[in-house]
Amino acid sequence: MNFSSKLLEDAVNEFSKLPGVGQKTALRLVLHLLNKEQEEVEHFGNAIVRLRKEIKHCSVCHNISDSHICEICVAPKREKEVICVVEDTRDVMAVENTSQYFGVYHVLGGLISPMDGVGPSDLFIDSLVQRVATTPVKEIILALSATMEGDTTLFYLYKRLKDFQIPITTIARGIAFGGELEYADEITLGRSIITRVPYENSLIK
Amino acid sequence: MNFSSKLLEDAVNEFSKLPGVGQKTALRLVLHLLNKEQEEVEHFGNAIVRLRKEIKHCSVCHNISDSHICEICVAPKREKEVICVVEDTRDVMAVENTSQYFGVYHVLGGLISPMDGVGPSDLFIDSLVQRVATTPVKEIILALSATMEGDTTLFYLYKRLKDFQIPITTIARGIAFGGELEYADEITLGRSIITRVPYENSLIK
């Protein structure tokens, strides 16, 4: 691209480093910001820099937080003895949005993925084992994606945690609510037949 | 969305104000930046704030520029007596990318659009008339989008400029190079038959 301004080129290049943003989109976003009030643009720039500078991770569950211990870990209403293990903060938000879970979390910070060079030591797995060993825990829910990396991590976590003799569960897999059978993939449909449940158990109480 | 951090929420809200960026995309972009080095994130934030603060518009052609007069207007090689009128800086870049134009530009800053409340006085049209009246001009090329707003602006510009007795041209409209007739829309194809040119004129010299 032929930029008429070095400042413009810099800003476009910075934007196009973001995932899924090409040069054309970056230019569109930058020109959009150029039309905004200076104050607004400063607020945009500062929000990001401040986030990176001041963000903390909860020392208990490793979730993104404004303070040393996150709001969920500190809330008296949450059941501290049930731990839901998730990949990252987006999954915490997804589970929170369901309003169906009242325990606490443990954020791994990723999934085991030999292809991407991510091993167990790169994740907060030791700290999970430590947490289970030192605090009373009634149940560990493994809520990981149903992908190869998720399954690998699931298997590894199970091996590390099973000796504690604490119930370890995983979230249910099967046909999504509202899903039509004819569009379900063979593996999901096949597994959901094998792991079928008595009708009365499938009802939401 | 249930954010675990006010800082995170702020940053996501700022990002989701950008055109075409929803809350989910904004969250993905912000988490991407969180994983970067602080220095890199500061560079990103500062590039945008600096752009908004320090950017200038060329006092001759109104294109985005780092200085009082832009590189194109100041270049001795460019033909100052041929003016290409475009909507915005993106169109300057598009024409520059063709490497087929050696004159100078005039950036209108938009198109006349009564629906969006943009009238002739909101654009740099008076300054174009002023420029044509006070400097020697051999040709005015109107390179506007082939939309309703483009055509309205074209018509208005023609009315304002025709008394100067300077050749006013518009960029050619027709079937795009590489375009197949069966996929061309009726208006374009119909017009390109009406405005057909002798074969020898259609050859690139």
Tab-separated table of C-alpha atoms in Angstrom:
chain	number	residue	atom	x	y	z
A	1	MET	CA	0.000	0.000	0.000
A	2	ASN	CA	1.087	3.552	-0.743
A	3	PHE	CA	0.572	5.511	2.457
A	4	SER	CA	0.564	9.276	2.285
A	5	SER	CA	1.616	9.483	5.927
A	6	LYS	CA	4.116	7.628	8.102
A	7	LEU	CA	1.845	8.020	11.140
A	8	LEU	CA	-1.016	6.443	9.224
A	9	GLU	CA	1.205	3.596	8.050
A	10	ASP	CA	2.385	2.938	11.628
A	11	ALA	CA	-1.152	2.779	12.981
A	12	VAL	CA	-2.339	0.522	10.142
A	13	ASN	CA	0.624	-1.805	10.659
A	14	GLU	CA	-0.109	-2.057	14.388
A	15	PHE	CA	-3.754	-2.887	13.725
A	16	SER	CA	-2.944	-5.464	11.082
A	17	LYS	CA	-0.923	-7.443	13.641
A	18	LEU	CA	-4.211	-8.349	15.327
A	19	PRO	CA	-5.585	-11.815	14.499
A	20	GLY	CA	-7.984	-11.810	11.546
A	21	VAL	CA	-7.265	-8.176	10.649
A	22	GLY	CA	-5.687	-7.614	7.227
A	23	GLN	CA	-4.257	-4.368	5.853
A	24	LYS	CA	-7.540	-3.249	4.282
A	25	THR	CA	-9.555	-3.830	7.458
A	26	ALA	CA	-6.806	-2.171	9.505
A	27	LEU	CA	-6.986	0.918	7.278
A	28	ARG	CA	-10.759	1.038	7.624
A	29	LEU	CA	-10.518	0.857	11.440
A	30	VAL	CA	-7.779	3.491	11.608
A	31	LEU	CA	-9.692	5.918	9.364
A	32	HIS	CA	-12.732	5.337	11.568
A	33	LEU	CA	-10.698	6.336	14.644
A	34	LEU	CA	-9.303	9.377	12.805
A	35	ASN	CA	-12.843	10.704	12.448
A	36	LYS	CA	-13.451	10.440	16.198
A	37	GLU	CA	-12.784	13.119	18.807
A	38	GLN	CA	-9.226	13.126	20.119
A	39	GLU	CA	-10.485	12.411	23.633
A	40	GLU	CA	-12.293	9.293	22.466
A	41	VAL	CA	-9.214	7.990	20.651
A	42	GLU	CA	-7.079	8.611	23.735
A	43	HIS	CA	-9.557	6.684	25.816
A	44	PHE	CA	-9.302	3.793	23.356
A	45	GLY	CA	-5.497	3.756	23.376
A	46	ASN	CA	-5.249	4.160	27.142
A	47	ALA	CA	-7.794	1.432	27.937
A	48	ILE	CA	-5.585	-1.109	26.190
A	49	VAL	CA	-2.273	0.080	27.605
A	50	ARG	CA	-3.750	0.278	31.118
A	51	LEU	CA	-5.239	-3.195	30.798
A	52	ARG	CA	-1.888	-4.701	29.864
A	53	LYS	CA	-0.072	-2.772	32.597
A	54	GLU	CA	-2.453	-3.206	35.503
A	55	ILE	CA	-4.193	-6.524	34.900
A	56	LYS	CA	-3.589	-9.216	37.497
A	57	HIS	CA	-4.258	-12.916	37.599
A	58	CYS	CA	-6.060	-14.387	40.603
A	59	SER	CA	-3.480	-16.169	42.743
A	60	VAL	CA	-5.969	-18.958	43.506
A	61	CYS	CA	-7.680	-19.735	40.181
A	62	HIS	CA	-5.438	-17.808	37.701
A	63	ASN	CA	-8.432	-16.049	36.142
A	64	ILE	CA	-7.958	-12.488	34.859
A	65	SER	CA	-8.736	-10.101	37.703
A	66	ASP	CA	-8.334	-6.518	38.889
A	67	SER	CA	-7.080	-7.661	42.278
A	68	HIS	CA	-4.832	-10.269	43.851
A	69	ILE	CA	-7.771	-12.651	44.367
A	70	CYS	CA	-10.660	-12.583	41.887
A	71	GLU	CA	-14.288	-11.736	42.634
A	72	ILE	CA	-15.436	-15.330	42.240
A	73	CYS	CA	-12.812	-16.802	44.600
A	74	VAL	CA	-13.597	-14.141	47.194
A	75	ALA	CA	-17.418	-14.331	46.980
A	76	PRO	CA	-18.858	-15.900	50.158
A	77	LYS	CA	-21.794	-17.378	48.197
A	78	ARG	CA	-19.628	-19.539	45.917
A	79	GLU	CA	-19.043	-23.152	46.885
A	80	LYS	CA	-15.276	-23.315	47.368
A	81	GLU	CA	-15.193	-27.129	47.442
A	82	VAL	CA	-16.325	-27.577	43.828
A	83	ILE	CA	-13.691	-26.650	41.232
A	84	CYS	CA	-14.498	-26.272	37.554
A	85	VAL	CA	-11.319	-26.604	35.461
A	86	VAL	CA	-11.379	-24.559	32.233
A	87	GLU	CA	-8.964	-23.561	29.484
A	88	ASP	CA	-9.097	-19.759	29.715
A	89	THR	CA	-11.009	-16.728	30.914
A	90	ARG	CA	-13.399	-16.899	27.947
A	91	ASP	CA	-14.588	-20.284	29.217
A	92	VAL	CA	-15.105	-18.848	32.708
A	93	MET	CA	-17.307	-16.204	31.096
A	94	ALA	CA	-19.170	-18.833	29.058
A	95	VAL	CA	-19.943	-20.924	32.158
A	96	GLU	CA	-20.865	-17.825	34.193
A	97	ASN	CA	-23.303	-16.798	31.456
A	98	THR	CA	-25.241	-20.043	31.960
A	99	SER	CA	-26.064	-19.074	35.606
A	100	GLN	CA	-25.982	-22.821	36.344
A	101	TYR	CA	-22.716	-23.069	38.241
A	102	PHE	CA	-22.045	-21.876	41.774
A	103	GLY	CA	-18.611	-23.321	42.543
A	104	VAL	CA	-15.195	-21.827	41.827
A	105	TYR	CA	-12.822	-22.171	38.867
A	106	HIS	CA	-9.308	-23.140	37.956
A	107	VAL	CA	-8.002	-21.595	34.735
A	108	LEU	CA	-5.325	-23.735	33.048
A	109	GLY	CA	-4.173	-21.005	30.661
A	110	GLY	CA	-4.360	-23.317	27.637
A	111	LEU	CA	-4.562	-26.971	26.644
A	112	ILE	CA	-1.822	-29.556	26.199
A	113	SER	CA	-0.876	-29.400	22.521
A	114	PRO	CA	2.383	-31.083	21.461
A	115	MET	CA	1.868	-29.654	17.939
A	116	ASP	CA	2.059	-26.107	19.318
A	117	GLY	CA	4.787	-26.985	21.809
A	118	VAL	CA	2.491	-26.616	24.835
A	119	GLY	CA	3.254	-29.206	27.517
A	120	PRO	CA	1.754	-29.753	31.001
A	121	SER	CA	4.446	-27.584	32.589
A	122	ASP	CA	3.302	-24.586	30.515
A	123	LEU	CA	-0.135	-24.736	32.128
A	124	PHE	CA	-1.363	-24.170	35.711
A	125	ILE	CA	-1.674	-27.918	36.309
A	126	ASP	CA	0.823	-28.221	39.182
A	127	SER	CA	-0.982	-25.407	40.944
A	128	LEU	CA	-4.293	-27.287	40.494
A	129	VAL	CA	-2.785	-30.446	42.008
A	130	GLN	CA	-1.369	-28.315	44.842
A	131	ARG	CA	-4.774	-26.714	45.400
A	132	VAL	CA	-6.542	-30.091	45.522
A	133	ALA	CA	-3.885	-31.421	47.899
A	134	THR	CA	-4.065	-28.525	50.363
A	135	THR	CA	-7.731	-27.440	50.408
A	136	PRO	CA	-10.894	-29.495	50.951
A	137	VAL	CA	-12.404	-30.384	47.556
A	138	LYS	CA	-15.678	-32.292	47.005
A	139	GLU	CA	-15.712	-32.464	43.204
A	140	ILE	CA	-13.549	-31.537	40.246
A	141	ILE	CA	-15.466	-30.722	37.050
A	142	LEU	CA	-13.322	-30.838	33.915
A	143	ALA	CA	-15.006	-28.439	31.453
A	144	LEU	CA	-12.687	-28.571	28.442
A	145	SER	CA	-13.373	-28.308	24.709
A	146	ALA	CA	-14.299	-31.553	22.945
A	147	THR	CA	-11.203	-31.366	20.731
A	148	MET	CA	-8.072	-33.512	20.494
A	149	GLU	CA	-6.171	-31.046	22.732
A	150	GLY	CA	-9.079	-30.988	25.184
A	151	ASP	CA	-9.178	-34.776	25.373
A	152	THR	CA	-5.398	-35.030	25.812
A	153	THR	CA	-5.535	-32.517	28.663
A	154	LEU	CA	-8.550	-34.316	30.156
A	155	PHE	CA	-6.660	-37.616	30.178
A	156	TYR	CA	-3.540	-36.056	31.704
A	157	LEU	CA	-5.515	-34.247	34.416
A	158	TYR	CA	-7.388	-37.442	35.278
A	159	LYS	CA	-4.094	-39.306	35.727
A	160	ARG	CA	-2.703	-36.565	37.984
A	161	LEU	CA	-5.863	-36.197	40.074
A	162	LYS	CA	-7.342	-39.669	40.411
A	163	ASP	CA	-5.275	-40.679	43.473
A	164	PHE	CA	-6.927	-37.955	45.563
A	165	GLN	CA	-10.118	-40.098	45.570
A	166	ILE	CA	-12.271	-37.058	44.773
A	167	PRO	CA	-15.133	-37.390	42.271
A	168	ILE	CA	-13.869	-36.183	38.871
A	169	THR	CA	-16.586	-35.350	36.334
A	170	THR	CA	-16.631	-33.953	32.813
A	171	ILE	CA	-19.376	-31.882	31.224
A	172	ALA	CA	-21.906	-33.912	29.226
A	173	ARG	CA	-21.360	-34.409	25.508
A	174	GLY	CA	-24.143	-35.117	23.050
A	175	ILE	CA	-26.660	-33.499	20.742
A	176	ALA	CA	-26.947	-29.769	21.454
A	177	PHE	CA	-30.337	-28.430	22.597
A	178	GLY	CA	-32.280	-27.425	19.519
A	179	GLY	CA	-29.975	-29.612	17.409
A	180	GLU	CA	-31.543	-31.779	14.691
A	181	LEU	CA	-30.396	-35.381	14.434
A	182	GLU	CA	-29.895	-35.317	10.674
A	183	TYR	CA	-27.330	-32.513	10.987
A	184	ALA	CA	-25.408	-34.050	13.912
A	185	ASP	CA	-22.014	-35.547	13.050
A	186	GLU	CA	-21.626	-39.353	13.281
A	187	ILE	CA	-19.264	-39.356	16.257
A	188	THR	CA	-21.470	-37.130	18.413
A	189	LEU	CA	-24.630	-39.011	17.482
A	190	GLY	CA	-22.964	-42.438	17.911
A	191	ARG	CA	-21.518	-41.505	21.314
A	192	SER	CA	-24.806	-40.003	22.443
A	193	ILE	CA	-26.520	-43.327	21.737
A	194	ILE	CA	-23.875	-45.305	23.650
A	195	THR	CA	-23.993	-42.895	26.607
A	196	ARG	CA	-27.786	-42.669	26.626
A	197	VAL	CA	-29.444	-41.807	29.942
A	198	PRO	CA	-32.774	-42.872	31.514
A	199	TYR	CA	-35.467	-40.410	30.401
A	200	GLU	CA	-36.226	-39.224	33.918
A	201	ASN	CA	-32.515	-38.330	34.408
A	202	SER	CA	-32.546	-36.171	31.273
A	203	LEU	CA	-35.230	-33.879	32.674
A	204	ILE	CA	-34.035	-30.575	34.102
A	205	LYS	CA	-35.084	-30.436	37.750
B	1	MET	CA	-21.107	-10.746	29.229
B	2	ASN	CA	-19.828	-11.444	32.731
B	3	PHE	CA	-16.403	-9.837	32.947
B	4	SER	CA	-14.125	-10.845	35.776
B	5	SER	CA	-12.287	-7.532	35.510
B	6	LYS	CA	-13.326	-3.919	35.034
B	7	LEU	CA	-10.144	-3.213	33.057
B	8	LEU	CA	-10.940	-6.077	30.701
B	9	GLU	CA	-14.511	-4.879	30.305
B	10	ASP	CA	-13.314	-1.340	29.500
B	11	ALA	CA	-10.902	-2.536	26.836
B	12	VAL	CA	-13.487	-4.854	25.267
B	13	ASN	CA	-16.064	-2.053	25.195
B	14	GLU	CA	-13.595	0.283	23.491
B	15	PHE	CA	-12.771	-2.322	20.843
B	16	SER	CA	-16.403	-3.187	20.200
B	17	LYS	CA	-17.059	0.451	19.231
B	18	LEU	CA	-15.034	-0.162	16.059
B	19	PRO	CA	-17.079	-0.840	12.907
B	20	GLY	CA	-17.703	-4.536	12.311
B	21	VAL	CA	-16.303	-5.580	15.689
B	22	GLY	CA	-18.781	-7.250	18.054
B	23	GLN	CA	-18.258	-8.112	21.720
B	24	LYS	CA	-16.905	-11.614	20.994
B	25	THR	CA	-14.381	-10.397	18.433
B	26	ALA	CA	-13.415	-7.532	20.741
B	27	LEU	CA	-12.746	-10.003	23.567
B	28	ARG	CA	-10.627	-12.164	21.255
B	29	LEU	CA	-8.548	-9.144	20.166
B	30	VAL	CA	-8.097	-7.894	23.733
B	31	LEU	CA	-7.013	-11.320	25.008
B	32	HIS	CA	-4.572	-11.492	22.097
B	33	LEU	CA	-3.058	-8.164	23.190
B	34	LEU	CA	-2.922	-9.342	26.812
B	35	ASN	CA	-0.603	-12.147	25.742
B	36	LYS	CA	1.819	-9.710	24.081
B	37	GLU	CA	4.767	-7.966	25.732
B	38	GLN	CA	3.857	-4.732	27.508
B	39	GLU	CA	6.162	-2.782	25.199
B	40	GLU	CA	4.346	-4.070	22.132
B	41	VAL	CA	0.937	-3.162	23.563
B	42	GLU	CA	2.182	0.327	24.440
B	43	HIS	CA	3.420	0.731	20.885
B	44	PHE	CA	-0.021	-0.245	19.631
B	45	GLY	CA	-1.858	2.178	21.920
B	46	ASN	CA	0.549	5.033	21.274
B	47	ALA	CA	0.533	4.627	17.481
B	48	ILE	CA	-3.194	5.333	17.454
B	49	VAL	CA	-3.166	8.207	19.931
B	50	ARG	CA	-0.182	9.806	18.172
B	51	LEU	CA	-1.877	9.437	14.788
B	52	ARG	CA	-5.008	11.223	15.994
B	53	LYS	CA	-2.994	13.935	17.732
B	54	GLU	CA	-0.347	14.677	15.104
B	55	ILE	CA	-1.982	13.896	11.779
B	56	LYS	CA	-2.391	16.810	9.395
B	57	HIS	CA	-4.343	17.331	6.223
B	58	CYS	CA	-2.600	18.749	3.183
B	59	SER	CA	-3.640	22.385	2.821
B	60	VAL	CA	-3.753	22.010	-0.970
B	61	CYS	CA	-5.465	18.667	-1.623
B	62	HIS	CA	-6.819	17.792	1.889
B	63	ASN	CA	-5.237	14.336	1.797
B	64	ILE	CA	-3.971	12.862	5.086
B	65	SER	CA	-0.374	13.908	5.553
B	66	ASP	CA	2.427	14.224	8.102
B	67	SER	CA	3.171	17.784	7.050
B	68	HIS	CA	1.409	20.977	6.027
B	69	ILE	CA	1.624	20.032	2.329
B	70	CYS	CA	1.528	16.364	1.340
B	71	GLU	CA	4.253	14.434	-0.463
B	72	ILE	CA	2.277	14.253	-3.693
B	73	CYS	CA	1.527	17.991	-3.885
B	74	VAL	CA	5.172	18.797	-3.136
B	75	ALA	CA	6.740	16.260	-5.550
B	76	PRO	CA	8.376	18.081	-8.520
B	77	LYS	CA	7.646	15.115	-10.810
B	78	ARG	CA	3.857	15.299	-10.424
B	79	GLU	CA	1.887	17.216	-13.015
B	80	LYS	CA	0.254	20.012	-10.988
B	81	GLU	CA	-2.152	20.991	-13.752
B	82	VAL	CA	-4.073	17.732	-13.743
B	83	ILE	CA	-6.318	17.259	-10.702
B	84	CYS	CA	-7.955	13.939	-9.840
B	85	VAL	CA	-10.949	14.468	-7.533
B	86	VAL	CA	-11.585	11.553	-5.130
B	87	GLU	CA	-13.784	10.818	-2.135
B	88	ASP	CA	-11.169	10.026	0.526
B	89	THR	CA	-7.600	8.999	1.266
B	90	ARG	CA	-8.370	5.336	0.499
B	91	ASP	CA	-9.177	6.305	-3.068
B	92	VAL	CA	-5.899	8.239	-3.346
B	93	MET	CA	-4.145	5.026	-2.269
B	94	ALA	CA	-6.161	2.960	-4.750
B	95	VAL	CA	-5.238	5.259	-7.661
B	96	GLU	CA	-1.603	5.463	-6.522
B	97	ASN	CA	-1.456	1.650	-6.463
B	98	THR	CA	-2.283	1.547	-10.181
B	99	SER	CA	0.940	3.488	-11.012
B	100	GLN	CA	-1.023	4.974	-13.952
B	101	TYR	CA	-1.578	8.485	-12.675
B	102	PHE	CA	1.004	11.248	-12.417
B	103	GLY	CA	-1.079	14.319	-11.622
B	104	VAL	CA	-2.210	15.601	-8.221
B	105	TYR	CA	-5.366	15.007	-6.172
B	106	HIS	CA	-8.201	16.777	-4.485
B	107	VAL	CA	-9.809	14.863	-1.606
B	108	LEU	CA	-13.466	15.812	-1.057
B	109	GLY	CA	-13.739	14.123	2.337
B	110	GLY	CA	-16.941	12.298	1.390
B	111	LEU	CA	-19.760	12.303	-1.140
B	112	ILE	CA	-22.988	14.302	-1.244
B	113	SER	CA	-25.571	12.169	0.504
B	114	PRO	CA	-28.839	13.816	1.576
B	115	MET	CA	-29.831	10.568	3.336
B	116	ASP	CA	-26.822	10.882	5.665
B	117	GLY	CA	-27.180	14.646	5.925
B	118	VAL	CA	-24.008	15.352	3.939
B	119	GLY	CA	-24.386	18.406	1.717
B	120	PRO	CA	-21.898	20.177	-0.607
B	121	SER	CA	-20.846	22.560	2.186
B	122	ASP	CA	-19.653	19.602	4.300
B	123	LEU	CA	-17.137	18.647	1.621
B	124	PHE	CA	-14.028	20.384	0.242
B	125	ILE	CA	-15.883	21.501	-2.888
B	126	ASP	CA	-15.512	25.271	-2.417
B	127	SER	CA	-11.787	24.773	-1.956
B	128	LEU	CA	-11.683	22.786	-5.231
B	129	VAL	CA	-13.470	25.593	-7.083
B	130	GLN	CA	-11.100	28.081	-5.464
B	131	ARG	CA	-8.120	25.971	-6.526
B	132	VAL	CA	-9.339	25.740	-10.122
B	133	ALA	CA	-9.999	29.487	-10.182
B	134	THR	CA	-6.589	30.503	-8.864
B	135	THR	CA	-4.108	27.983	-10.315
B	136	PRO	CA	-3.579	26.871	-13.926
B	137	VAL	CA	-5.469	23.596	-14.508
B	138	LYS	CA	-5.435	21.572	-17.753
B	139	GLU	CA	-7.844	18.780	-16.795
B	140	ILE	CA	-10.099	17.745	-13.921
B	141	ILE	CA	-10.620	13.985	-13.571
B	142	LEU	CA	-13.615	13.047	-11.430
B	143	ALA	CA	-12.791	9.598	-9.985
B	144	LEU	CA	-15.815	8.863	-7.795
B	145	SER	CA	-17.583	5.625	-6.943
B	146	ALA	CA	-20.270	4.496	-9.389
B	147	THR	CA	-22.992	4.776	-6.728
B	148	MET	CA	-25.960	7.070	-6.321
B	149	GLU	CA	-23.950	9.354	-3.995
B	150	GLY	CA	-21.043	9.310	-6.451
B	151	ASP	CA	-23.294	10.269	-9.352
B	152	THR	CA	-24.980	13.039	-7.361
B	153	THR	CA	-21.599	14.484	-6.428
B	154	LEU	CA	-20.381	14.115	-10.020
B	155	PHE	CA	-23.364	16.087	-11.303
B	156	TYR	CA	-22.945	18.814	-8.687
B	157	LEU	CA	-19.204	19.141	-9.349
B	158	TYR	CA	-19.804	19.348	-13.099
B	159	LYS	CA	-22.301	22.189	-12.589
B	160	ARG	CA	-19.844	24.106	-10.393
B	161	LEU	CA	-16.819	23.545	-12.650
B	162	LYS	CA	-18.127	23.658	-16.199
B	163	ASP	CA	-17.897	27.464	-16.564
B	164	PHE	CA	-14.106	27.350	-16.194
B	165	GLN	CA	-13.925	25.848	-19.717
B	166	ILE	CA	-11.451	23.188	-18.558
B	167	PRO	CA	-11.827	19.596	-19.810
B	168	ILE	CA	-13.712	17.615	-17.142
B	169	THR	CA	-13.434	13.812	-17.470
B	170	THR	CA	-14.679	10.857	-15.439
B	171	ILE	CA	-13.023	7.478	-15.130
B	172	ALA	CA	-14.321	4.873	-17.615
B	173	ARG	CA	-17.177	2.608	-16.571
B	174	GLY	CA	-17.779	-0.788	-18.107
B	175	ILE	CA	-16.985	-4.468	-17.784
B	176	ALA	CA	-14.040	-5.008	-15.421
B	177	PHE	CA	-10.873	-6.588	-16.842
B	178	GLY	CA	-11.168	-10.352	-16.380
B	179	GLY	CA	-14.932	-9.962	-16.000
B	180	GLU	CA	-17.225	-12.422	-17.759
B	181	LEU	CA	-20.215	-11.031	-19.629
B	182	GLU	CA	-22.685	-13.536	-18.189
B	183	TYR	CA	-21.952	-12.317	-14.649
B	184	ALA	CA	-22.086	-8.601	-15.460
B	185	ASP	CA	-25.182	-6.754	-14.257
B	186	GLU	CA	-27.632	-5.460	-16.871
B	187	ILE	CA	-26.964	-1.765	-16.287
B	188	THR	CA	-23.202	-2.078	-16.627
B	189	LEU	CA	-23.449	-4.313	-19.691
B	190	GLY	CA	-26.166	-2.185	-21.287
B	191	ARG	CA	-24.220	1.043	-20.707
B	192	SER	CA	-20.993	-0.525	-21.953
B	193	ILE	CA	-22.734	-1.387	-25.243
B	194	ILE	CA	-24.118	2.155	-25.613
B	195	THR	CA	-20.731	3.730	-24.784
B	196	ARG	CA	-18.752	1.278	-26.968
B	197	VAL	CA	-15.384	2.499	-28.282
B	198	PRO	CA	-13.529	1.819	-31.569
B	199	TYR	CA	-11.359	-1.267	-31.080
B	200	GLU	CA	-8.114	0.606	-31.703
B	201	ASN	CA	-9.021	3.086	-28.905
B	202	SER	CA	-9.511	0.255	-26.430
B	203	LEU	CA	-5.904	-0.939	-26.799
B	204	ILE	CA	-3.511	0.134	-24.070
B	205	LYS	CA	-0.777	2.159	-25.676
